Amino acid sequence: MQRAAALVRRGCYPRTLGPWGRGQSSAAAEASAVLKVRPERSRRDRILTLESMNPQVKAVEYAVRGPIMLKAGEIELELQRGIKKPFTEVIRANIGDAQAMGQQPITFLRQVMALCTYPNLLDSPSFPEDAKKRARRILQACGGNSLGSYSASQGVNCIREDVAAYITRRDGGVPADPDNIYLTTGASDGISTILKILVSGGGKSRTGVMIPIPQYPLYSAVISELDAIQVNYYLDEDNCWALNVNELRRAVREAKEHCDPKVLCIINPGNPTGQVQSRKCIEDVIHFAWEEKLFLLADEVYQDNVYSPDCRFHSFKKVLYEMGPEYSGNVELASFHSTSKGYMGECGYRGGYMEVINLHPEIKGQLVKLLSVRLCPPVSGQAAMDIVVNPPVPGEESFEQFSREKESVLGNLAKKAKLTEDLFNQVPGIHCNPLQGAMYAFPRIFIPAKAMEAAQAHKMAPDMFYCMKLLEEMGICVVPGSGFGQREGTYHFRMTILPPVEKLKTVLQKVKDFHIKFLEKYA
């Protein structure tokens, strides 16, 4: 019977010859009878539902790719179908994706990547010798001389050596040990991994993780996923988003009533706020971490993106060592870098590293074990990271072109940072602090009471309502400040400064026009 039923479903019937010479299907008739008497099965309940799923995953939010991004995608599809809008394209100013915004790749980096990916090109006269030299070194350290092989979980050894040499040069001779370098899938992977190994305890002993507000939403997302306790400390908007140690003391004091504050996260230069911390500020933070026995996480992916002539980047590692052995031998520090930002903008390669110092030897073994579960970071991303930390040097064939391209990217970003700050501050109801570094503006916006009522009616935060209207009316996609955190009663949005200058001017003019109309409508 089962066979007959299966044949019916497939439409395959063994045919027999009837008395008038016509084909009949006795199997079909038999199967049909069976199917008529079989009770219809009820649909089984799904195992995985919103109620049964991991509640920590459900709690995760990531504003940079949240509802605004989804709405932008819907609008783009409508434009493709010919539906008329007050604009012809959606400008995605919501994310720091340099090459998606038109930034050209650095030639030398792509040359080495091409050689590593297709080694037959090593015989081509079209590629410079310094690029070939780096490609050969990377390939010789890979299994089978191929990027397609797995690497050690901690990363390709020679690339870790190059990262350590880069850190030593950057920090004026402060030594870096390749054994403390861990190559990662972008900086995000390293941050998530370190937080994963740090979080423990329950109740009042559950790990508290101190993060700046405004923050990069990766931090709050990972904290939610790990069911850790988020401890907010507020940057001082009235003082160019400065970090005040007294605010850190307040945050720790209050947090100790309900958790165990164990981790202090710093983003320098700041995302989304663009501030660059002074050396004195970093010293104060390190002293505070030493005093309170906090593990320091220094997110330094924008270390090349410093635009203000009054600012310079100081690594936490360098300042820590220069404060003397009492600090350099005791404060646990993980610092992070990436191929995605800086002048490179190679987001898609997902290359990154973390340097972890003063880690307990037994914990180091646990960290390597945890990393081994994901086998290794993408070897192509590791190679891209190597080129970032081992660029052409004076006297090499590619040095002049590399330097021109690097300076051009960073020079343009500096001009766009100033342009953005100046134009925003000409708009009534918008205030933008100086963009000292990184690649975003985080202007404060005035939202009238009537607009807040309209937002409440739409079950939206006021700045989400504002950003959604900006997208629907002007085709500009930015991220509401509520996705990054902000002081109660203040409203902001984050916008990247990456578009080409003329497109950036268009974006800024559209924001100005929209904001003025928004204030008039909801006055």
XYZ file of C-alpha atoms in Angstrom:
523
model
C 0.000 0.000 0.000
C 2.795 2.402 0.831
C 4.325 1.747 -2.558
C 1.012 2.387 -4.291
C 0.477 5.652 -2.465
C 3.961 6.756 -3.405
C 3.281 5.936 -7.054
C 0.125 8.039 -7.037
C 1.992 11.017 -5.650
C 4.626 10.645 -8.357
C 2.072 10.088 -11.118
C 3.637 6.723 -12.056
C 1.139 3.909 -12.408
C 1.900 0.332 -13.566
C -0.607 -0.065 -16.354
C -2.666 -3.202 -17.126
C -4.662 -3.899 -20.290
C -8.473 -3.695 -19.830
C -11.047 -5.781 -21.672
C -11.437 -3.138 -24.425
C -7.670 -2.800 -24.875
C -7.483 0.420 -22.805
C -4.783 0.893 -20.143
C -6.011 0.762 -16.584
C -4.124 1.324 -13.335
C -5.085 -1.122 -10.648
C -2.293 0.289 -8.447
C -3.730 3.776 -8.797
C -7.177 2.637 -7.753
C -5.761 0.778 -4.767
C -3.658 3.738 -3.688
C -6.553 6.183 -4.038
C -8.680 4.019 -1.759
C -5.922 3.918 0.822
C -5.438 7.686 0.730
C -9.171 8.307 1.181
C -9.330 6.354 4.448
C -6.011 7.629 5.882
C -6.576 10.373 8.481
C -5.043 13.751 7.614
C -2.050 14.491 9.786
C -2.151 17.727 11.808
C 0.790 20.146 11.375
C 3.375 19.601 14.102
C 4.289 22.595 16.275
C 7.638 24.166 15.423
C 10.469 23.368 17.817
C 12.059 26.788 17.427
C 9.753 29.753 18.100
C 10.181 33.225 19.549
C 9.056 31.772 22.867
C 11.472 28.813 22.819
C 14.541 30.477 21.282
C 17.569 31.603 23.266
C 16.324 34.722 25.117
C 19.801 36.272 25.062
C 19.834 36.184 21.255
C 16.353 37.709 21.160
C 17.612 40.551 23.372
C 20.405 41.423 20.920
C 19.967 44.681 18.990
C 22.287 46.164 16.362
C 21.063 49.580 15.287
C 23.536 50.047 12.410
C 21.702 47.300 10.474
C 18.318 47.716 12.161
C 14.844 48.900 11.034
C 16.206 51.928 9.149
C 18.390 49.673 6.996
C 15.459 47.353 6.256
C 13.292 50.307 5.245
C 16.073 51.611 2.999
C 16.133 48.241 1.219
C 12.359 48.366 0.691
C 12.588 51.861 -0.795
C 15.407 50.822 -3.131
C 13.251 47.952 -4.452
C 10.367 50.389 -5.019
C 12.645 52.725 -6.970
C 13.792 49.774 -9.104
C 10.140 48.978 -9.871
C 9.614 52.540 -11.071
C 7.620 53.803 -8.098
C 8.062 57.577 -7.949
C 9.795 59.120 -4.946
C 10.963 62.669 -4.184
C 14.505 61.345 -4.845
C 16.194 59.011 -7.328
C 18.459 57.020 -4.999
C 18.905 56.043 -1.369
C 22.205 57.327 0.020
C 23.334 54.905 2.716
C 25.167 57.127 5.161
C 24.465 54.711 8.002
C 27.596 52.571 7.978
C 31.356 53.039 7.726
C 31.821 51.022 4.541
C 34.395 53.092 2.666
C 34.548 51.244 -0.641
C 30.765 50.958 -0.877
C 30.838 54.767 -0.742
C 33.266 54.982 -3.653
C 36.677 54.996 -1.957
C 39.254 53.319 -4.187
C 41.317 50.429 -2.775
C 44.989 50.987 -1.990
C 46.851 49.650 -5.045
C 49.679 47.942 -3.158
C 47.302 46.069 -0.870
C 45.294 44.735 -3.790
C 48.445 43.796 -5.705
C 49.734 41.637 -2.860
C 46.273 40.114 -2.369
C 46.057 39.286 -6.089
C 49.475 37.613 -5.966
C 48.555 35.624 -2.865
C 45.232 34.548 -4.357
C 46.640 33.571 -7.773
C 50.366 32.801 -7.341
C 50.862 32.309 -11.103
C 50.942 36.112 -11.245
C 54.265 36.057 -9.394
C 55.891 35.557 -12.817
C 54.129 38.594 -14.289
C 56.221 41.733 -14.966
C 53.088 43.818 -14.220
C 53.581 43.512 -10.457
C 56.283 45.314 -8.457
C 58.979 43.289 -6.714
C 58.159 44.578 -3.229
C 54.591 43.270 -3.640
C 55.925 39.906 -4.851
C 58.333 39.706 -1.918
C 55.490 40.123 0.593
C 53.230 37.678 -1.237
C 55.950 34.994 -1.303
C 56.583 35.448 2.436
C 52.897 35.075 3.269
C 52.408 32.067 0.980
C 55.495 30.258 2.308
C 53.967 30.467 5.794
C 50.659 28.942 4.616
C 49.977 25.221 4.425
C 50.608 24.033 0.872
C 51.711 27.592 -0.016
C 48.033 28.465 -0.380
C 45.602 30.970 1.167
C 43.032 28.195 0.852
C 44.538 26.203 3.720
C 43.694 26.525 7.398
C 46.141 28.401 9.581
C 46.993 27.995 13.260
C 44.065 29.150 15.423
C 46.072 32.136 16.644
C 46.919 33.078 13.055
C 49.763 32.684 10.548
C 52.995 32.987 12.506
C 54.867 35.369 10.188
C 51.853 37.707 10.077
C 51.757 37.796 13.886
C 55.454 38.669 13.792
C 54.721 41.532 11.384
C 51.901 42.802 13.617
C 54.251 42.785 16.628
C 56.897 44.687 14.634
C 54.266 47.243 13.557
C 53.130 47.827 17.152
C 56.756 48.293 18.249
C 57.332 50.906 15.504
C 54.028 52.654 16.200
C 54.754 52.874 19.928
C 58.284 54.223 19.597
C 60.115 51.043 20.541
C 57.792 49.652 23.234
C 58.241 45.890 22.687
C 55.445 43.656 21.403
C 55.548 39.852 21.603
C 54.117 37.884 18.631
C 52.871 35.336 21.163
C 50.495 38.019 22.521
C 49.043 38.668 19.047
C 45.837 36.939 17.956
C 44.601 37.407 14.390
C 40.836 37.820 14.222
C 37.895 38.051 11.851
C 37.783 41.832 11.991
C 38.104 43.584 15.344
C 34.529 42.555 16.243
C 35.528 38.893 16.511
C 38.325 39.711 18.936
C 36.103 41.904 21.110
C 33.408 39.211 21.261
C 35.961 36.517 22.101
C 37.584 38.446 24.945
C 34.203 39.359 26.440
C 33.127 35.731 26.187
C 36.065 34.597 28.296
C 35.630 37.445 30.820
C 31.934 37.009 31.669
C 31.079 34.823 34.665
C 29.162 34.667 37.943
C 25.516 35.083 38.802
C 23.321 37.533 40.667
C 25.341 40.337 42.233
C 28.563 38.610 41.186
C 27.612 38.622 37.467
C 30.252 40.385 35.369
C 29.587 44.052 34.671
C 31.006 45.520 31.442
C 31.540 49.285 31.377
C 30.876 50.858 27.988
C 30.803 54.487 26.819
C 27.491 56.131 25.998
C 27.198 56.799 23.107
C 28.741 53.433 22.162
C 29.234 51.241 19.128
C 26.251 48.804 19.271
C 28.522 45.749 18.981
C 29.232 46.131 22.692
C 25.637 46.188 23.925
C 24.790 43.352 21.502
C 27.561 41.060 22.797
C 26.755 41.954 26.404
C 23.118 40.952 25.785
C 24.132 37.736 24.041
C 26.381 36.760 26.962
C 23.782 37.806 29.550
C 26.350 40.089 31.168
C 25.491 43.384 32.884
C 25.863 46.576 30.865
C 27.345 49.415 32.920
C 26.992 52.773 31.166
C 29.375 55.672 31.595
C 28.484 58.891 29.777
C 30.849 60.883 27.588
C 30.707 64.665 28.119
C 28.980 66.118 25.053
C 29.471 69.690 26.295
C 33.216 69.067 26.401
C 33.648 67.547 22.925
C 32.613 64.064 24.125
C 35.517 63.891 26.593
C 35.880 60.953 28.975
C 35.766 62.101 32.608
C 37.219 59.777 35.245
C 34.749 61.096 37.825
C 31.984 59.715 35.603
C 33.780 56.349 35.591
C 33.845 56.435 39.396
C 30.115 57.153 39.525
C 29.355 54.301 37.137
C 31.453 51.780 39.088
C 30.084 52.858 42.438
C 26.476 52.429 41.331
C 27.185 49.192 39.448
C 28.704 47.487 42.501
C 25.245 47.456 44.077
C 23.987 44.885 41.528
C 26.967 43.337 39.691
C 30.736 42.847 39.647
C 32.252 45.514 37.330
C 35.214 43.731 35.779
C 35.720 45.164 32.284
C 36.228 48.733 31.010
C 35.760 49.315 27.255
C 37.282 52.385 25.578
C 36.777 53.414 21.931
C 39.546 55.745 20.761
C 39.096 57.525 18.408
C 35.416 57.425 19.273
C 32.591 55.767 17.384
C 30.055 57.348 16.917
C 31.365 60.509 18.574
C 34.690 61.097 16.794
C 36.644 62.361 19.813
C 40.374 61.617 20.205
C 41.544 61.078 23.767
C 44.445 63.063 25.164
C 47.427 61.325 26.703
C 46.458 62.725 30.126
C 42.978 61.213 29.774
C 44.455 57.801 28.872
C 46.794 57.939 31.871
C 43.827 58.726 34.141
C 41.834 55.825 32.677
C 44.731 53.377 33.135
C 45.223 54.513 36.734
C 41.493 54.075 37.342
C 41.569 50.538 35.857
C 44.591 49.671 38.045
C 42.863 51.102 41.114
C 39.540 49.319 40.505
C 41.104 46.090 39.151
C 39.405 46.332 35.763
C 40.365 44.498 32.559
C 40.873 47.156 29.843
C 39.553 46.769 26.290
C 40.942 49.422 23.919
C 39.102 49.567 20.585
C 41.641 51.400 18.399
C 40.405 50.575 14.887
C 40.344 54.290 13.925
C 43.948 54.920 14.983
C 44.864 56.242 11.498
C 41.781 58.482 11.385
C 42.863 61.605 13.293
C 42.043 64.907 11.588
C 42.261 67.687 14.162
C 45.714 69.353 14.158
C 45.471 69.625 17.956
C 45.022 65.874 18.423
C 47.157 62.790 17.967
C 46.579 59.108 18.563
C 48.153 57.572 21.677
C 47.847 53.816 22.037
C 46.826 52.483 25.444
C 49.674 49.969 25.204
C 52.317 52.695 24.823
C 50.955 54.897 27.607
C 50.619 51.864 29.885
C 54.300 50.967 29.453
C 55.470 54.542 29.870
C 53.609 54.789 33.203
C 56.087 52.322 34.699
C 56.253 48.672 35.775
C 53.626 49.010 38.511
C 51.089 49.540 35.721
C 52.733 47.831 32.732
C 53.243 44.611 34.671
C 49.778 44.439 36.209
C 47.008 46.060 34.143
C 45.429 43.500 31.808
C 44.829 45.047 28.386
C 43.404 43.833 25.093
C 43.695 46.264 22.185
C 42.151 45.843 18.744
C 42.819 46.914 15.156
C 41.260 46.111 11.778
C 41.649 46.326 8.001
C 38.162 47.835 7.735
C 38.819 51.446 8.727
C 41.812 53.794 8.568
C 42.856 54.615 5.016
C 42.391 50.990 3.858
C 38.613 50.569 4.028
C 38.923 46.832 3.357
C 35.781 45.844 5.279
C 34.994 42.725 3.246
C 38.279 40.944 3.943
C 37.362 40.819 7.659
C 40.972 41.154 8.760
C 41.947 42.173 12.277
C 44.112 41.495 15.291
C 44.132 41.843 19.046
C 47.121 42.202 21.326
C 46.483 40.853 24.829
C 49.021 41.608 27.548
C 49.419 40.578 31.185
C 47.128 37.609 30.656
C 47.444 34.797 33.206
C 49.304 31.858 31.540
C 46.469 29.430 32.277
C 43.912 31.845 30.815
C 46.080 32.178 27.715
C 45.642 28.444 27.167
C 41.887 28.799 27.622
C 41.796 31.656 25.088
C 43.664 29.603 22.472
C 41.269 26.709 23.138
C 38.278 28.988 22.590
C 39.783 30.345 19.366
C 40.486 26.822 18.108
C 36.752 26.034 18.112
C 36.321 28.339 15.099
C 39.500 26.808 13.555
C 41.058 30.048 12.294
C 40.180 33.503 10.984
C 39.970 33.812 7.162
C 43.502 33.483 5.849
C 42.809 36.084 3.138
C 41.849 38.536 5.892
C 45.063 37.679 7.747
C 47.034 38.445 4.571
C 45.254 41.801 4.189
C 46.101 42.637 7.806
C 49.743 41.813 7.072
C 49.874 44.366 4.266
C 48.383 47.032 6.561
C 51.080 46.458 9.203
C 53.887 45.871 6.679
C 53.419 48.545 3.980
C 56.073 49.739 1.516
C 58.963 51.625 3.127
C 61.220 54.386 1.720
C 63.465 53.000 -0.993
C 60.984 50.355 -2.130
C 59.420 50.512 -5.567
C 55.826 51.041 -4.393
C 56.501 53.523 -1.586
C 55.726 56.768 -3.420
C 52.431 55.594 -4.919
C 51.356 54.019 -1.615
C 52.126 57.214 0.299
C 50.232 59.366 -2.221
C 47.147 57.157 -2.028
C 47.203 56.956 1.771
C 47.635 60.713 2.203
C 44.908 61.395 -0.360
C 42.350 59.248 1.490
C 43.164 60.683 4.913
C 43.400 64.251 3.572
C 39.965 63.971 1.943
C 38.470 62.572 5.141
C 39.895 65.503 7.115
C 38.313 67.989 4.672
C 34.981 66.159 4.827
C 35.075 66.108 8.639
C 35.465 69.900 8.732
C 32.868 70.421 5.992
C 30.328 68.283 7.864
C 30.905 70.024 11.185
C 30.673 73.505 9.622
C 27.520 72.866 7.568
C 25.643 71.124 10.388
C 26.372 74.012 12.737
C 24.769 76.430 10.261
C 21.394 74.683 10.619
C 19.045 75.963 13.353
C 18.287 73.154 15.791
C 21.399 71.089 14.955
C 24.669 71.161 16.890
C 27.733 69.126 15.905
C 30.897 68.813 17.982
C 34.257 68.923 16.175
C 34.997 65.692 14.309
C 38.489 65.085 15.653
C 38.761 61.550 14.255
C 37.060 58.320 13.080
C 34.592 58.692 10.172
C 31.241 59.813 11.566
C 29.311 62.848 12.698
C 26.987 62.494 15.686
C 25.043 65.779 15.692
C 22.513 66.675 18.364
C 19.093 67.512 16.959
C 16.212 69.454 18.445
C 12.901 67.575 18.180
C 9.720 69.597 18.926
C 7.082 68.336 21.378
C 4.542 67.716 18.590
C 7.051 65.518 16.756
C 7.568 63.527 19.957
C 3.804 63.001 20.194
C 3.736 61.819 16.559
C 6.628 59.452 17.290
C 4.775 58.035 20.282
C 1.700 57.477 18.109
C 3.900 55.481 15.712
C 5.453 53.579 18.665
C 8.896 54.925 17.790
C 11.628 56.699 19.704
C 11.658 60.398 18.687
C 15.009 60.153 16.883
C 13.924 56.943 15.117
C 10.829 58.801 13.911
C 13.041 61.673 12.711
C 15.462 59.366 10.863
C 12.629 57.365 9.287
C 11.039 60.569 7.965
C 14.435 61.726 6.646
C 14.751 58.427 4.764
C 11.195 58.463 3.393
C 11.254 62.100 2.302
C 14.877 62.636 1.253
C 16.334 59.157 0.651
C 19.055 59.690 3.273
C 19.755 56.679 5.496
C 21.289 57.527 8.899
C 21.135 55.787 12.296
C 19.168 57.236 15.244
C 21.184 58.114 18.323
C 18.994 55.882 20.471
C 20.731 52.911 18.813
C 24.047 54.054 20.319
C 22.752 55.372 23.631
C 22.458 59.004 24.674
C 21.576 61.030 27.746
C 17.860 61.088 28.440
C 16.146 64.038 26.788
C 18.804 64.429 24.061
C 18.501 63.220 20.467
C 21.130 62.557 17.815
C 21.843 60.619 14.653
C 25.036 59.066 13.320
C 26.080 59.784 9.757
C 29.238 58.676 7.993
C 31.434 61.257 6.261
C 32.636 58.709 3.679
C 30.643 59.764 0.563
C 32.611 61.684 -2.098
C 32.681 65.422 -1.400
C 29.974 66.399 -3.905
C 27.634 63.644 -2.729
C 28.374 64.557 0.897
C 27.400 68.160 0.146
C 24.140 66.852 -1.329
C 23.502 64.784 1.793
C 24.191 67.725 4.101
C 21.957 70.052 2.071
C 19.125 67.514 2.094
C 19.452 67.091 5.868
C 19.344 70.879 6.265
C 16.241 71.228 4.064
C 14.507 68.355 5.812
C 15.319 69.611 9.315
C 13.962 73.100 8.615
C 10.718 71.653 7.190
C 10.488 69.188 10.095
C 10.712 72.032 12.623
C 8.078 74.026 10.722
C 5.701 71.073 10.460
C 5.866 70.163 14.145
C 6.298 73.680 15.585
